């Protein structure tokens, strides 16, 4: 069994506790046992789980893993502290708000002999799996992914990082990308912002990623992928999976802890995550130059 602590009790933290208390029967997640939670606020027990201090979580021998569910800006420090204490870490994306810091943390985890896992539930959704099947074998000519959503709270970082789930979709669908241009439009009076990034696939096919946020914008993803044989303008609708997204991610993390994931698969995931963070950093540099 692996004892775990949850850091941050927002929606994600609450779901992490719920899923560890009632893991999917017969799955690797049954190996996780939640021992406590950490919060900057002083809180009552959550779902029967008690609050503990960061110091206690680091030093307790029956706590082997930490789930980092705080705002993006604090991920890096928490990940580093728990790795330093020799704990496995599962962190919500993005792991850090800089590529260099993420690369250092991966090296540190390797040095400590522990698992570092970045959550990417957007890759586990049924609509993404269906979209990936639709795209397979087709030759891209050009494409656009346009995301809209509400205003983010402070602490989420630059939009290329807070929206890295969309970048991850594009990398998973079309492989390694490079950034050719990026701009940011902002209106502080209305809290409106629009990031536009121009990308190229390894075959020099252009992709545009737009991340648009404002008070009245609905949460939506719109695509326009033009292939040699057809054009996709809608994400294929898919029924919701029987197993929740965070539970699926919990099972993935648990499988890594149990040594059930091949070194090749771990390396492929690490390469993709670092590539996406490097793209996000380049987009930020271009927008701010």
mmCIF file of C-alpha atoms in Angstrom:
data_model
loop_
_atom_site.group_PDB
_atom_site.id
_atom_site.type_symbol
_atom_site.label_atom_id
_atom_site.label_comp_id
_atom_site.label_asym_id
_atom_site.label_seq_id
_atom_site.Cartn_x
_atom_site.Cartn_y
_atom_site.Cartn_z
ATOM 1 C CA UNK A 1 0.000 0.000 0.000
ATOM 2 C CA UNK A 2 1.091 3.585 -0.701
ATOM 3 C CA UNK A 3 0.081 6.238 1.819
ATOM 4 C CA UNK A 4 -0.786 9.572 0.199
ATOM 5 C CA UNK A 5 -1.371 13.200 1.126
ATOM 6 C CA UNK A 6 -3.435 15.691 -0.880
ATOM 7 C CA UNK A 7 -2.124 19.280 -1.060
ATOM 8 C CA UNK A 8 -4.859 21.845 -1.755
ATOM 9 C CA UNK A 9 -8.562 21.335 -1.171
ATOM 10 C CA UNK A 10 -10.244 22.877 -4.190
ATOM 11 C CA UNK A 11 -12.333 20.824 -6.604
ATOM 12 C CA UNK A 12 -9.402 18.661 -7.776
ATOM 13 C CA UNK A 13 -8.144 18.006 -4.241
ATOM 14 C CA UNK A 14 -11.626 17.056 -3.059
ATOM 15 C CA UNK A 15 -12.005 14.634 -6.003
ATOM 16 C CA UNK A 16 -8.577 13.094 -5.287
ATOM 17 C CA UNK A 17 -9.656 12.301 -1.712
ATOM 18 C CA UNK A 18 -13.011 10.925 -2.893
ATOM 19 C CA UNK A 19 -11.369 8.646 -5.474
ATOM 20 C CA UNK A 20 -8.783 7.266 -3.025
ATOM 21 C CA UNK A 21 -11.531 6.533 -0.484
ATOM 22 C CA UNK A 22 -13.529 4.625 -3.129
ATOM 23 C CA UNK A 23 -11.070 3.376 -5.785
ATOM 24 C CA UNK A 24 -12.178 1.422 -8.839
ATOM 25 C CA UNK A 25 -12.400 -2.229 -7.691
ATOM 26 C CA UNK A 26 -9.630 -4.415 -9.084
ATOM 27 C CA UNK A 27 -7.553 -1.425 -10.256
ATOM 28 C CA UNK A 28 -4.051 -0.283 -9.249
ATOM 29 C CA UNK A 29 -5.731 2.651 -7.430
ATOM 30 C CA UNK A 30 -6.678 0.255 -4.615
ATOM 31 C CA UNK A 31 -3.005 0.416 -3.582
ATOM 32 C CA UNK A 32 -3.380 4.086 -2.518
ATOM 33 C CA UNK A 33 -4.470 5.034 0.980
ATOM 34 C CA UNK A 34 -5.155 8.712 1.769
ATOM 35 C CA UNK A 35 -3.521 9.678 5.091
ATOM 36 C CA UNK A 36 -4.320 13.376 5.268
ATOM 37 C CA UNK A 37 -4.581 16.680 3.435
ATOM 38 C CA UNK A 38 -2.653 19.955 3.537
ATOM 39 C CA UNK A 39 -4.251 23.385 3.198
ATOM 40 C CA UNK A 40 -3.162 26.958 3.898
ATOM 41 C CA UNK A 41 -6.560 27.389 5.592
ATOM 42 C CA UNK A 42 -7.437 25.632 8.833
ATOM 43 C CA UNK A 43 -10.231 23.237 7.920
ATOM 44 C CA UNK A 44 -12.404 20.557 9.500
ATOM 45 C CA UNK A 45 -11.992 16.962 8.374
ATOM 46 C CA UNK A 46 -12.787 16.481 4.677
ATOM 47 C CA UNK A 47 -14.711 13.289 3.845
ATOM 48 C CA UNK A 48 -13.410 11.875 7.124
ATOM 49 C CA UNK A 49 -9.767 12.754 6.311
ATOM 50 C CA UNK A 50 -7.806 14.984 8.710
ATOM 51 C CA UNK A 51 -5.667 18.016 7.984
ATOM 52 C CA UNK A 52 -1.936 17.589 8.645
ATOM 53 C CA UNK A 53 1.046 19.924 8.336
ATOM 54 C CA UNK A 54 3.476 19.927 5.427
ATOM 55 C CA UNK A 55 6.291 19.030 7.838
ATOM 56 C CA UNK A 56 4.385 15.994 9.112
ATOM 57 C CA UNK A 57 3.612 14.807 5.582
ATOM 58 C CA UNK A 58 7.286 15.095 4.581
ATOM 59 C CA UNK A 59 8.587 13.213 7.602
ATOM 60 C CA UNK A 60 6.013 10.433 7.997
ATOM 61 C CA UNK A 61 7.233 7.070 6.790
ATOM 62 C CA UNK A 62 3.693 5.868 6.046
ATOM 63 C CA UNK A 63 3.234 8.688 3.493
ATOM 64 C CA UNK A 64 4.835 7.754 0.175
ATOM 65 C CA UNK A 65 3.127 10.067 -2.310
ATOM 66 C CA UNK A 66 1.759 13.611 -2.632
ATOM 67 C CA UNK A 67 -1.009 14.946 -4.891
ATOM 68 C CA UNK A 68 -0.400 18.632 -5.700
ATOM 69 C CA UNK A 69 -3.767 20.323 -6.387
ATOM 70 C CA UNK A 70 -2.958 23.980 -5.671
ATOM 71 C CA UNK A 71 -2.914 26.970 -8.059
ATOM 72 C CA UNK A 72 -0.349 26.661 -10.862
ATOM 73 C CA UNK A 73 2.102 29.244 -9.491
ATOM 74 C CA UNK A 74 2.797 27.130 -6.368
ATOM 75 C CA UNK A 75 3.200 23.727 -8.098
ATOM 76 C CA UNK A 76 6.953 23.945 -8.570
ATOM 77 C CA UNK A 77 7.797 24.617 -4.901
ATOM 78 C CA UNK A 78 5.535 21.847 -3.611
ATOM 79 C CA UNK A 79 6.841 19.326 -6.164
ATOM 80 C CA UNK A 80 10.449 20.174 -5.279
ATOM 81 C CA UNK A 81 9.804 19.895 -1.519
ATOM 82 C CA UNK A 82 8.109 16.500 -1.755
ATOM 83 C CA UNK A 83 10.732 15.116 -4.142
ATOM 84 C CA UNK A 84 13.393 16.344 -1.706
ATOM 85 C CA UNK A 85 11.623 14.322 1.010
ATOM 86 C CA UNK A 86 11.772 11.228 -1.228
ATOM 87 C CA UNK A 87 8.031 11.137 -1.994
ATOM 88 C CA UNK A 88 6.379 10.225 -5.298
ATOM 89 C CA UNK A 89 4.462 13.181 -6.777
ATOM 90 C CA UNK A 90 1.308 13.521 -8.876
ATOM 91 C CA UNK A 91 0.797 17.154 -9.909
ATOM 92 C CA UNK A 92 -2.008 18.830 -11.852
ATOM 93 C CA UNK A 93 -0.825 20.365 -15.137
ATOM 94 C CA UNK A 94 1.241 22.461 -15.635
ATOM 95 C CA UNK A 95 3.940 21.086 -13.359
ATOM 96 C CA UNK A 96 5.803 24.404 -13.508
ATOM 97 C CA UNK A 97 5.559 27.769 -15.239
ATOM 98 C CA UNK A 98 8.967 27.352 -16.924
ATOM 99 C CA UNK A 99 10.563 24.641 -19.041
ATOM 100 C CA UNK A 100 13.936 24.765 -17.233
ATOM 101 C CA UNK A 101 12.333 24.207 -13.824
ATOM 102 C CA UNK A 102 10.364 21.205 -15.124
ATOM 103 C CA UNK A 103 13.478 19.633 -16.666
ATOM 104 C CA UNK A 104 15.288 20.079 -13.325
ATOM 105 C CA UNK A 105 12.406 18.450 -11.412
ATOM 106 C CA UNK A 106 12.392 15.406 -13.722
ATOM 107 C CA UNK A 107 16.147 15.001 -13.180
ATOM 108 C CA UNK A 108 15.653 15.404 -9.424
ATOM 109 C CA UNK A 109 12.907 12.738 -9.360
ATOM 110 C CA UNK A 110 15.193 10.356 -11.260
ATOM 111 C CA UNK A 111 18.026 11.078 -8.845
ATOM 112 C CA UNK A 112 15.708 10.349 -5.888
ATOM 113 C CA UNK A 113 14.328 7.200 -7.531
ATOM 114 C CA UNK A 114 10.707 8.360 -7.302
ATOM 115 C CA UNK A 115 7.823 8.819 -9.741
ATOM 116 C CA UNK A 116 6.902 12.288 -11.018
ATOM 117 C CA UNK A 117 3.538 12.274 -12.812
ATOM 118 C CA UNK A 118 1.809 15.246 -14.437
ATOM 119 C CA UNK A 119 -1.980 14.867 -14.700
ATOM 120 C CA UNK A 120 -3.443 15.238 -18.194
ATOM 121 C CA UNK A 121 -7.102 14.275 -17.954
ATOM 122 C CA UNK A 122 -7.791 16.072 -21.252
ATOM 123 C CA UNK A 123 -6.124 13.114 -23.019
ATOM 124 C CA UNK A 124 -8.429 10.664 -21.224
ATOM 125 C CA UNK A 125 -11.735 12.146 -22.400
ATOM 126 C CA UNK A 126 -13.827 10.017 -24.742
ATOM 127 C CA UNK A 127 -14.173 12.875 -27.251
ATOM 128 C CA UNK A 128 -10.381 13.240 -27.486
ATOM 129 C CA UNK A 129 -9.913 9.475 -27.943
ATOM 130 C CA UNK A 130 -12.514 9.563 -30.727
ATOM 131 C CA UNK A 131 -10.899 12.623 -32.330
ATOM 132 C CA UNK A 132 -7.499 10.904 -32.250
ATOM 133 C CA UNK A 133 -8.953 7.895 -34.084
ATOM 134 C CA UNK A 134 -10.506 10.236 -36.687
ATOM 135 C CA UNK A 135 -7.157 11.987 -37.281
ATOM 136 C CA UNK A 136 -5.045 8.810 -37.482
ATOM 137 C CA UNK A 137 -3.669 8.080 -40.941
ATOM 138 C CA UNK A 138 -4.818 11.414 -42.395
ATOM 139 C CA UNK A 139 -2.374 13.941 -43.831
ATOM 140 C CA UNK A 140 -2.826 17.390 -42.298
ATOM 141 C CA UNK A 141 -2.770 20.427 -44.606
ATOM 142 C CA UNK A 142 -3.530 23.062 -41.946
ATOM 143 C CA UNK A 143 -5.590 23.410 -38.804
ATOM 144 C CA UNK A 144 -6.948 25.566 -35.981
ATOM 145 C CA UNK A 145 -7.864 24.815 -32.386
ATOM 146 C CA UNK A 146 -9.808 27.668 -30.768
ATOM 147 C CA UNK A 147 -10.578 27.490 -27.053
ATOM 148 C CA UNK A 148 -12.870 29.912 -25.225
ATOM 149 C CA UNK A 149 -13.467 30.118 -21.483
ATOM 150 C CA UNK A 150 -14.074 32.329 -18.482
ATOM 151 C CA UNK A 151 -11.595 34.576 -16.701
ATOM 152 C CA UNK A 152 -8.886 32.785 -14.708
ATOM 153 C CA UNK A 153 -8.122 33.604 -11.076
ATOM 154 C CA UNK A 154 -4.646 34.955 -10.242
ATOM 155 C CA UNK A 155 -1.929 32.309 -9.841
ATOM 156 C CA UNK A 156 -2.684 30.343 -13.006
ATOM 157 C CA UNK A 157 0.279 31.738 -14.942
ATOM 158 C CA UNK A 158 0.625 32.924 -18.529
ATOM 159 C CA UNK A 159 -2.070 31.578 -20.901
ATOM 160 C CA UNK A 160 0.302 29.294 -22.797
ATOM 161 C CA UNK A 161 0.878 27.461 -19.486
ATOM 162 C CA UNK A 162 -2.634 27.623 -18.013
ATOM 163 C CA UNK A 163 -3.967 26.393 -21.367
ATOM 164 C CA UNK A 164 -1.309 23.740 -21.913
ATOM 165 C CA UNK A 165 -4.032 21.065 -22.170
ATOM 166 C CA UNK A 166 -4.892 22.418 -25.636
ATOM 167 C CA UNK A 167 -1.235 22.447 -26.683
ATOM 168 C CA UNK A 168 -0.983 18.857 -25.446
ATOM 169 C CA UNK A 169 -3.958 17.894 -27.636
ATOM 170 C CA UNK A 170 -2.172 19.313 -30.705
ATOM 171 C CA UNK A 171 1.118 17.545 -29.898
ATOM 172 C CA UNK A 172 -0.683 14.230 -29.269
ATOM 173 C CA UNK A 173 -2.591 14.569 -32.548
ATOM 174 C CA UNK A 174 0.145 15.925 -34.839
ATOM 175 C CA UNK A 175 3.503 15.168 -33.193
ATOM 176 C CA UNK A 176 6.367 17.506 -32.414
ATOM 177 C CA UNK A 177 5.667 21.180 -33.133
ATOM 178 C CA UNK A 178 7.621 24.416 -33.419
ATOM 179 C CA UNK A 179 6.449 27.974 -32.739
ATOM 180 C CA UNK A 180 6.747 30.533 -35.539
ATOM 181 C CA UNK A 181 4.823 33.470 -34.042
ATOM 182 C CA UNK A 182 2.653 34.403 -31.061
ATOM 183 C CA UNK A 183 0.637 37.437 -29.991
ATOM 184 C CA UNK A 184 -1.433 38.399 -26.967
ATOM 185 C CA UNK A 185 -4.364 40.827 -26.961
ATOM 186 C CA UNK A 186 -5.499 42.017 -23.538
ATOM 187 C CA UNK A 187 -8.094 44.402 -22.165
ATOM 188 C CA UNK A 188 -7.547 44.760 -18.414
ATOM 189 C CA UNK A 189 -10.736 46.810 -18.108
ATOM 190 C CA UNK A 190 -12.930 43.909 -19.180
ATOM 191 C CA UNK A 191 -10.573 41.045 -18.205
ATOM 192 C CA UNK A 192 -10.597 39.911 -21.845
ATOM 193 C CA UNK A 193 -7.526 38.175 -23.304
ATOM 194 C CA UNK A 194 -6.708 36.366 -26.518
ATOM 195 C CA UNK A 195 -3.554 34.385 -27.190
ATOM 196 C CA UNK A 196 -2.829 33.407 -30.804
ATOM 197 C CA UNK A 197 0.066 31.041 -31.483
ATOM 198 C CA UNK A 198 1.264 30.001 -34.936
ATOM 199 C CA UNK A 199 2.786 26.520 -34.985
ATOM 200 C CA UNK A 200 4.353 24.192 -37.536
ATOM 201 C CA UNK A 201 4.343 20.388 -37.618
ATOM 202 C CA UNK A 202 7.548 18.500 -38.480
ATOM 203 C CA UNK A 203 6.137 18.309 -42.052
ATOM 204 C CA UNK A 204 5.860 22.137 -42.114
ATOM 205 C CA UNK A 205 2.064 22.114 -41.924
ATOM 206 C CA UNK A 206 0.654 25.223 -40.200
ATOM 207 C CA UNK A 207 -1.464 25.016 -37.042
ATOM 208 C CA UNK A 208 -3.048 27.919 -35.167
ATOM 209 C CA UNK A 209 -3.867 27.703 -31.468
ATOM 210 C CA UNK A 210 -6.179 30.386 -30.046
ATOM 211 C CA UNK A 211 -6.846 30.662 -26.313
ATOM 212 C CA UNK A 212 -9.537 33.268 -25.680
ATOM 213 C CA UNK A 213 -10.885 34.198 -22.249
ATOM 214 C CA UNK A 214 -13.436 36.723 -21.036
ATOM 215 C CA UNK A 215 -16.258 37.179 -18.493
ATOM 216 C CA UNK A 216 -19.054 36.073 -20.844
ATOM 217 C CA UNK A 217 -17.253 33.500 -22.968
ATOM 218 C CA UNK A 218 -18.629 29.933 -22.852
ATOM 219 C CA UNK A 219 -16.211 27.072 -22.191
ATOM 220 C CA UNK A 220 -15.788 25.490 -25.618
ATOM 221 C CA UNK A 221 -13.239 23.964 -28.003
ATOM 222 C CA UNK A 222 -13.676 24.553 -31.730
ATOM 223 C CA UNK A 223 -11.593 22.822 -34.372
ATOM 224 C CA UNK A 224 -10.988 23.199 -38.069
ATOM 225 C CA UNK A 225 -8.536 20.546 -39.287
ATOM 226 C CA UNK A 226 -8.091 20.402 -43.040
ATOM 227 C CA UNK A 227 -6.680 17.086 -44.309
ATOM 228 C CA UNK A 228 -5.836 15.839 -47.808
ATOM 229 C CA UNK A 229 -9.035 13.735 -47.780
ATOM 230 C CA UNK A 230 -11.533 15.700 -45.649
ATOM 231 C CA UNK A 231 -12.068 18.566 -43.200
ATOM 232 C CA UNK A 232 -12.962 18.086 -39.529
ATOM 233 C CA UNK A 233 -14.907 21.026 -38.081
ATOM 234 C CA UNK A 234 -16.391 19.324 -35.019
ATOM 235 C CA UNK A 235 -15.005 17.289 -32.176
ATOM 236 C CA UNK A 236 -16.829 13.958 -32.537
ATOM 237 C CA UNK A 237 -19.442 13.609 -29.783
ATOM 238 C CA UNK A 238 -18.813 10.676 -27.470
ATOM 239 C CA UNK A 239 -20.668 9.274 -24.460
ATOM 240 C CA UNK A 240 -19.060 9.895 -21.088
ATOM 241 C CA UNK A 241 -16.825 7.050 -19.886
ATOM 242 C CA UNK A 242 -18.047 4.802 -17.080
ATOM 243 C CA UNK A 243 -14.858 5.590 -15.118
ATOM 244 C CA UNK A 244 -14.276 9.254 -14.174
ATOM 245 C CA UNK A 245 -11.313 11.152 -15.627
ATOM 246 C CA UNK A 246 -9.554 11.732 -12.293
ATOM 247 C CA UNK A 247 -10.037 8.053 -11.402
ATOM 248 C CA UNK A 248 -8.452 7.062 -14.729
ATOM 249 C CA UNK A 249 -5.513 9.354 -13.937
ATOM 250 C CA UNK A 250 -5.285 7.920 -10.405
ATOM 251 C CA UNK A 251 -5.055 4.426 -11.889
ATOM 252 C CA UNK A 252 -2.264 5.570 -14.244
ATOM 253 C CA UNK A 253 -0.273 7.093 -11.359
ATOM 254 C CA UNK A 254 -0.826 4.003 -9.178
ATOM 255 C CA UNK A 255 0.319 1.728 -12.007
ATOM 256 C CA UNK A 256 3.566 3.714 -12.197
ATOM 257 C CA UNK A 257 4.074 3.346 -8.433
ATOM 258 C CA UNK A 258 3.513 -0.410 -8.760
ATOM 259 C CA UNK A 259 6.103 -0.659 -11.588
ATOM 260 C CA UNK A 260 3.460 -1.662 -14.145
ATOM 261 C CA UNK A 261 4.404 1.012 -16.730
ATOM 262 C CA UNK A 262 7.335 0.330 -19.084
ATOM 263 C CA UNK A 263 10.399 2.612 -19.043
ATOM 264 C CA UNK A 264 9.714 3.344 -22.747
ATOM 265 C CA UNK A 265 6.200 4.603 -21.977
ATOM 266 C CA UNK A 266 7.479 6.725 -19.053
ATOM 267 C CA UNK A 267 10.130 8.259 -21.324
ATOM 268 C CA UNK A 268 7.602 8.970 -24.108
ATOM 269 C CA UNK A 269 5.354 10.785 -21.629
ATOM 270 C CA UNK A 270 8.236 12.779 -20.142
ATOM 271 C CA UNK A 271 9.378 13.819 -23.644
ATOM 272 C CA UNK A 272 5.859 15.013 -24.565
ATOM 273 C CA UNK A 273 5.361 16.941 -21.314
ATOM 274 C CA UNK A 274 8.724 18.722 -21.562
ATOM 275 C CA UNK A 275 8.140 19.472 -25.260
ATOM 276 C CA UNK A 276 4.775 21.101 -24.453
ATOM 277 C CA UNK A 277 6.305 23.169 -21.638
ATOM 278 C CA UNK A 278 9.106 24.276 -23.965
ATOM 279 C CA UNK A 279 6.511 25.358 -26.572
ATOM 280 C CA UNK A 280 4.543 27.244 -23.890
ATOM 281 C CA UNK A 281 7.687 29.061 -22.767
ATOM 282 C CA UNK A 282 8.566 30.018 -26.363
ATOM 283 C CA UNK A 283 5.030 31.339 -26.925
ATOM 284 C CA UNK A 284 5.297 33.421 -23.739
ATOM 285 C CA UNK A 285 8.686 34.833 -24.831
ATOM 286 C CA UNK A 286 7.302 35.852 -28.236
ATOM 287 C CA UNK A 287 4.218 37.484 -26.711
ATOM 288 C CA UNK A 288 6.286 39.439 -24.218
ATOM 289 C CA UNK A 289 9.132 40.471 -26.545
#
